[in-house]
PDB file of C-alpha atoms in Angstrom:
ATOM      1  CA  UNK A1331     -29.580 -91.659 -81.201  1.00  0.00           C
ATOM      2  CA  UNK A1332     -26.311 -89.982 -80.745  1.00  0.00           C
ATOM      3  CA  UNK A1333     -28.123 -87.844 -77.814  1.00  0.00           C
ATOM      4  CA  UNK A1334     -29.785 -90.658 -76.017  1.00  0.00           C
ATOM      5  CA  UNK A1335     -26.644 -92.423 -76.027  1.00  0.00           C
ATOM      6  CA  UNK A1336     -25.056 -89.404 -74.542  1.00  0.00           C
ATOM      7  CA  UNK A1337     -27.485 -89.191 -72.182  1.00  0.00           C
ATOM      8  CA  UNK A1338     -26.695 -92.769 -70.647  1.00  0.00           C
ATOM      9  CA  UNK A1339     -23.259 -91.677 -70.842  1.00  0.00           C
ATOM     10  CA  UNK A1340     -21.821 -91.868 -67.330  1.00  0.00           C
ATOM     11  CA  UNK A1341     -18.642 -89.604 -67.870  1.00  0.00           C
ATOM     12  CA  UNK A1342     -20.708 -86.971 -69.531  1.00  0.00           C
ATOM     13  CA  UNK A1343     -23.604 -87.035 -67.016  1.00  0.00           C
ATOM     14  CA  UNK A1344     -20.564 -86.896 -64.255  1.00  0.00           C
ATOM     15  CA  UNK A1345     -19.550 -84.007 -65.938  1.00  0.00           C
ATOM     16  CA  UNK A1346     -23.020 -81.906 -66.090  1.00  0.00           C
ATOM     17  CA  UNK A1347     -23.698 -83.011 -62.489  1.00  0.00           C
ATOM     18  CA  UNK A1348     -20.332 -81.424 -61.645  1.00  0.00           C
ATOM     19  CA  UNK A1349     -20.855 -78.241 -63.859  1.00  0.00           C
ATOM     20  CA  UNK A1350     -24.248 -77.820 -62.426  1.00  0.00           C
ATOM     21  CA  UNK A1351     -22.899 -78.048 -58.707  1.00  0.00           C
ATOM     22  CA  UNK A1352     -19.890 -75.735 -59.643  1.00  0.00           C
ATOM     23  CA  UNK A1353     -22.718 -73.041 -61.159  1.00  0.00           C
ATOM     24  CA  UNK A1354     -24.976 -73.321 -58.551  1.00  0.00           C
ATOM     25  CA  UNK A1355     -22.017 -72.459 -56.149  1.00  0.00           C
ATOM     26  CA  UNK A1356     -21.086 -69.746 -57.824  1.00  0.00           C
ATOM     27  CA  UNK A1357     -24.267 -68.561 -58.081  1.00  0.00           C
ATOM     28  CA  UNK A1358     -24.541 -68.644 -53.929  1.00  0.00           C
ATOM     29  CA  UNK A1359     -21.195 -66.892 -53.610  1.00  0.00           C
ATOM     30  CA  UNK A1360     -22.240 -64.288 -56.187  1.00  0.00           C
ATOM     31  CA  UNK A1361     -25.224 -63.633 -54.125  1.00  0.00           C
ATOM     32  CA  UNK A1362     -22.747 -63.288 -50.805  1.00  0.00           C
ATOM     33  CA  UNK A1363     -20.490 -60.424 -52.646  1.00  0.00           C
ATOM     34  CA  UNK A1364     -23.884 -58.962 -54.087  1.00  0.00           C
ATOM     35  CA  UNK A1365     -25.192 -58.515 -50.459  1.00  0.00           C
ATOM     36  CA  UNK A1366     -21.362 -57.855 -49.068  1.00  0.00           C
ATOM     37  CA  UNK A1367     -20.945 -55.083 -51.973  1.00  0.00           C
ATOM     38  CA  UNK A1368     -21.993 -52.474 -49.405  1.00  0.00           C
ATOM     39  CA  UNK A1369     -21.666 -53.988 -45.828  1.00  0.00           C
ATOM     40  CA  UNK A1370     -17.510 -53.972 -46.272  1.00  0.00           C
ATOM     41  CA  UNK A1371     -15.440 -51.365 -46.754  1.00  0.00           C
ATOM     42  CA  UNK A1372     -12.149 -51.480 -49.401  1.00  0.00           C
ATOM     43  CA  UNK A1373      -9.967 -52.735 -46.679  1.00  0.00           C
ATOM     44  CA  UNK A1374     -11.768 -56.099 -46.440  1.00  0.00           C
ATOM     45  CA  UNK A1375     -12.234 -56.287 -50.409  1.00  0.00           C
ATOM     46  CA  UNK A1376      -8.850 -56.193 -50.755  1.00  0.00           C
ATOM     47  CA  UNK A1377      -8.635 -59.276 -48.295  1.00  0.00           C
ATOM     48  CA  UNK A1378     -11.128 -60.938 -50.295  1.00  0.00           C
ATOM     49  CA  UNK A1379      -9.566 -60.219 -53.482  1.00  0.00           C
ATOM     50  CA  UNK A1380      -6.356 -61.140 -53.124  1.00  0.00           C
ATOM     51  CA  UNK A1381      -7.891 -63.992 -51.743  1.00  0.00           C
ATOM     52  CA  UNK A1382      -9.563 -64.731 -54.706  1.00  0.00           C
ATOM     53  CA  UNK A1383      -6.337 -64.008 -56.551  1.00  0.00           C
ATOM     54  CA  UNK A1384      -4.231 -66.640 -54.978  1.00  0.00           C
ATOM     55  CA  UNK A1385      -7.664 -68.879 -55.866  1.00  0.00           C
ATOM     56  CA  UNK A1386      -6.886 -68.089 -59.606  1.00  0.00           C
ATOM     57  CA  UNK A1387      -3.240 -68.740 -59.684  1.00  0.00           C
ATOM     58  CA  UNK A1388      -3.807 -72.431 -57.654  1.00  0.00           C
ATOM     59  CA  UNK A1389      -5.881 -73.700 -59.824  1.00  0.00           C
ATOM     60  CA  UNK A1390      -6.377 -75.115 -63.845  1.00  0.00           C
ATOM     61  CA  UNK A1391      -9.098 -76.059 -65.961  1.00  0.00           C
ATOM     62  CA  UNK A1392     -12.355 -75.966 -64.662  1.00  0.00           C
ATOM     63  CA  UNK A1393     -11.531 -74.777 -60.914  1.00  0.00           C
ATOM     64  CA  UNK A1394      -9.344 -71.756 -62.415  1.00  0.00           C
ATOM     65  CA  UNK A1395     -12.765 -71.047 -64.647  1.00  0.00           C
ATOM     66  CA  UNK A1396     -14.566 -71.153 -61.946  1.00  0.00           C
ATOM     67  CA  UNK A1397     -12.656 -68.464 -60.279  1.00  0.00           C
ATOM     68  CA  UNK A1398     -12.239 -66.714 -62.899  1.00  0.00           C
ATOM     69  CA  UNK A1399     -16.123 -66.290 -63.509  1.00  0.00           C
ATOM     70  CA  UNK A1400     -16.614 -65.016 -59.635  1.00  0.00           C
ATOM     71  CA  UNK A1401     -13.905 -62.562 -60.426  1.00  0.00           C
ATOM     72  CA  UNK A1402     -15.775 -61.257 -63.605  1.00  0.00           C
ATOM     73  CA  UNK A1403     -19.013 -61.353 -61.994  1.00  0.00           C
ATOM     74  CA  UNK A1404     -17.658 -59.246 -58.963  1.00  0.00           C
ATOM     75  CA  UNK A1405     -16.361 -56.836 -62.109  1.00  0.00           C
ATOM     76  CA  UNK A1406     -19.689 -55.912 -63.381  1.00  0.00           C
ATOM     77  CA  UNK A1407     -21.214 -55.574 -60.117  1.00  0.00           C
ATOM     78  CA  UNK A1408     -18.931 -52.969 -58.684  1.00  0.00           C
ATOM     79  CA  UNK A1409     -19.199 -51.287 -62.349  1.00  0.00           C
ATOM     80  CA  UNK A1410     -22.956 -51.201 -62.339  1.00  0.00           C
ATOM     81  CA  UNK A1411     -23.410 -50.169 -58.598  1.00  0.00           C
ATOM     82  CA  UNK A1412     -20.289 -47.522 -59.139  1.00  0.00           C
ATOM     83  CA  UNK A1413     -22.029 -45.827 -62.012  1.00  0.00           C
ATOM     84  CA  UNK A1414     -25.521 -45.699 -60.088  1.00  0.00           C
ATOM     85  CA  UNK A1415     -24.156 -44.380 -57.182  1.00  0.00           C
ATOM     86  CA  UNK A1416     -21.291 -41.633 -58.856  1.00  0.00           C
ATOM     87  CA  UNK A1417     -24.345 -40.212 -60.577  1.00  0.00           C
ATOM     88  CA  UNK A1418     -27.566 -40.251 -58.065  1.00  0.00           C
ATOM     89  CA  UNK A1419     -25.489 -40.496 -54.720  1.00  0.00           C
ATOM     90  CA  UNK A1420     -22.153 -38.372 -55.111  1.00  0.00           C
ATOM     91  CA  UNK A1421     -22.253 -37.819 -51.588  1.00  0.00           C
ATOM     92  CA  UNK A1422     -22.215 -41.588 -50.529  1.00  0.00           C
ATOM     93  CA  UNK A1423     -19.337 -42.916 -48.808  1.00  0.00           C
ATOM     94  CA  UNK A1424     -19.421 -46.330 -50.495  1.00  0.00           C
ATOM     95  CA  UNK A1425     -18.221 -44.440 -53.125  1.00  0.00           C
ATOM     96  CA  UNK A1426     -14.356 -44.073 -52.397  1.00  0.00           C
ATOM     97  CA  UNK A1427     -14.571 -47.964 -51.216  1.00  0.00           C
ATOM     98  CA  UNK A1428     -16.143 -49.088 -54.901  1.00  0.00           C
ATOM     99  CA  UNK A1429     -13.535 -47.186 -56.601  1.00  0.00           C
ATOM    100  CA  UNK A1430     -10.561 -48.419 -54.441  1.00  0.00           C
ATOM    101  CA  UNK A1431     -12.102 -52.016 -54.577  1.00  0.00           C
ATOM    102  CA  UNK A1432     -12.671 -51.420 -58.343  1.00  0.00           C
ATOM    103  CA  UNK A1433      -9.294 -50.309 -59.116  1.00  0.00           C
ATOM    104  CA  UNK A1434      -7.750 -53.429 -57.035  1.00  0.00           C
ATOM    105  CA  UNK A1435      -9.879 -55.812 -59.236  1.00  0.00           C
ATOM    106  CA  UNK A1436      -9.162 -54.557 -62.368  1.00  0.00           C
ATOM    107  CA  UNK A1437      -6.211 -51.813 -62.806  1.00  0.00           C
ATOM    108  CA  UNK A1438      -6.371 -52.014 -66.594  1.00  0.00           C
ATOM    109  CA  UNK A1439     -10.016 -51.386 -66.606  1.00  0.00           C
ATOM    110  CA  UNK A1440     -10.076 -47.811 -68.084  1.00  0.00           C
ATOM    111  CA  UNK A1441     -13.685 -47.421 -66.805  1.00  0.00           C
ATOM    112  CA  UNK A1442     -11.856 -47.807 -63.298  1.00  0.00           C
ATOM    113  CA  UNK A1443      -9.912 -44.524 -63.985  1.00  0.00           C
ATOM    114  CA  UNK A1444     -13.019 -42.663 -65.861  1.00  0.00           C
ATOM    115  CA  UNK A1445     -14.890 -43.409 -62.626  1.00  0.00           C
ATOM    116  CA  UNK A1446     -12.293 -41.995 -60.502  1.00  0.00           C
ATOM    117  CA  UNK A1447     -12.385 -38.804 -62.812  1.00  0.00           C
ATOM    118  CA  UNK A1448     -16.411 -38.238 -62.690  1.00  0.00           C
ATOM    119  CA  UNK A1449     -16.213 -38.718 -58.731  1.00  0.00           C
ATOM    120  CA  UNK A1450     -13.607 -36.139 -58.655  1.00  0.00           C
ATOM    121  CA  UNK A1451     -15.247 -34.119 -60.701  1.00  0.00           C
ATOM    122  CA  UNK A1452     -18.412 -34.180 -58.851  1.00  0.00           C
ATOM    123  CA  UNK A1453     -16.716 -33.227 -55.877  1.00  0.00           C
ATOM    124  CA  UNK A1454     -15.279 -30.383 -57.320  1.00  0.00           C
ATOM    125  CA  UNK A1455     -11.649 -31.655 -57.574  1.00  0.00           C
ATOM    126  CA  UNK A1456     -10.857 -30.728 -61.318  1.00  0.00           C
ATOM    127  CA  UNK A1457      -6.887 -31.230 -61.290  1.00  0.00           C
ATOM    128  CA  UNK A1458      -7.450 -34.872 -59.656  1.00  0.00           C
ATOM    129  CA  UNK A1459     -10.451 -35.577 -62.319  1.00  0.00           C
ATOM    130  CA  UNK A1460      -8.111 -34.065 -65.357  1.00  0.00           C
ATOM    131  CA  UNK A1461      -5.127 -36.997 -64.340  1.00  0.00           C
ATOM    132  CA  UNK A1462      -7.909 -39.817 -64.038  1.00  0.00           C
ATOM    133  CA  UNK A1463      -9.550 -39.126 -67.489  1.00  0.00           C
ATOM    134  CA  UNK A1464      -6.308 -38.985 -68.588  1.00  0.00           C
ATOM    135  CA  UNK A1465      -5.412 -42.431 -67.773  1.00  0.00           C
ATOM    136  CA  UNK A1466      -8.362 -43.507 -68.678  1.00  0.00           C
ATOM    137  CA  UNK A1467      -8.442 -42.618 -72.170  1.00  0.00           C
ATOM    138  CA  UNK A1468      -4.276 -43.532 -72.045  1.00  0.00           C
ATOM    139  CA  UNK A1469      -6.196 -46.911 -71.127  1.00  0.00           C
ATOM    140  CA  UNK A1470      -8.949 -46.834 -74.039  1.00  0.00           C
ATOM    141  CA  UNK A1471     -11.407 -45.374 -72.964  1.00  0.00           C
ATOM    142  CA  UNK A1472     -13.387 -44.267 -75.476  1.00  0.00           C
ATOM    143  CA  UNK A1473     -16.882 -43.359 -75.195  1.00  0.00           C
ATOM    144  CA  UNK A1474     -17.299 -39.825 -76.622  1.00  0.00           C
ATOM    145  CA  UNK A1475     -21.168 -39.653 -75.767  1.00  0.00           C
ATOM    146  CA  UNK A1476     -20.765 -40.704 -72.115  1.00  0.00           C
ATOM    147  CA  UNK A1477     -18.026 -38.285 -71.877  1.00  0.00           C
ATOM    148  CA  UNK A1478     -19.949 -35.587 -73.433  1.00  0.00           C
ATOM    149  CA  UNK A1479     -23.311 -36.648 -70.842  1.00  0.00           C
ATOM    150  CA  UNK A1480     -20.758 -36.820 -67.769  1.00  0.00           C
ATOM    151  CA  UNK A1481     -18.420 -33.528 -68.191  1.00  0.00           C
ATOM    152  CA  UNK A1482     -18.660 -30.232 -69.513  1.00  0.00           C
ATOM    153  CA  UNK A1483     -17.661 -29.187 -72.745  1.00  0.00           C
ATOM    154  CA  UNK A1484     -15.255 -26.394 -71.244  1.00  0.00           C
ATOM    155  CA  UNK A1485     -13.621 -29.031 -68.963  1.00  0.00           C
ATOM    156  CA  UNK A1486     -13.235 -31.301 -72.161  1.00  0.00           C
ATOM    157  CA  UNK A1487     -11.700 -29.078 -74.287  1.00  0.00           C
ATOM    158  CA  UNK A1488      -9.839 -26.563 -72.170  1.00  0.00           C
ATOM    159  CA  UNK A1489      -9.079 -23.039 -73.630  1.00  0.00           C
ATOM    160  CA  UNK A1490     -11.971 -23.730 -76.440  1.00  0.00           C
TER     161      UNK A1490
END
């Protein structure tokens, strides 16, 4: 009873009709940055991000939320494709445009500055790898196993 009634409800069915809309938008912007991801470089990410910022901070409530999600959708993209790319691509120039764009979108993320490290230390840049693990673990980073998979022992544990 209680559901049929809320069913006939015109507030609440106001509400999912408005929800719905709002998800199905976000769902067509989230394809946009998905296909954008690798077409822009970091200067135009940062653009859209502070964008997107400013977004955030204008709105409340369900607007901010919606935001919000976008933000933490673009987040796990540029993780996912970052860590694909780092360790099958380390030559690929999207690279250094992921990490910037990364580290722009979330500078307390300490898988941003573990990132940073591995792509150094693909490249053969040890000192510049050594400072980003460091701030990565200063961050929390704390995933022994990946470190163990991603570095060498002797570059773990110097003078072992």
């Amino acid at each position: 009873k209680k559901i049929d009634r809320m069913k006939h409800d015109q507030k609440i069915t106001g509400q999912l009709n408005r929800l719905e809309k709002d998800l199905e938008l976000e769902n067509r912007i989230n394809q946009a940055y998905a296909v954008a991801l690798l077409e822009h470089d970091s200067i135009w990410w940062c653009k859209e991000l502070s964008q997107l910022t400013l977004e955030i901070g204008n709105h409340t409530g369900e607007q901010q939320d919606h935001y919000l999600r976008i933000k933490a959708f673009l987040g796990i993209m540029i993780y996912s494709q970052l860590n694909h790319i780092i360790r099958n691509q380390p030559g690929d120039d999207h690279i250094v445009h992921l990490l910037a764009t990364y580290r722009r979108l979330e500078p307390e993320n300490p898988d941003v500055y573990y990132d940073y490290a591995l792509y150094e230390w693909r490249n053969g840049k040890k000192e510049p790898a050594t400072k980003y693990l460091s701030q990565a673990i200063s961050k929390g980073f704390k995933d022994q196993e990946k470190l163990q998979a991603d570095f060498p022992v002797d570059f773990l544990n110097p003078g072992q």
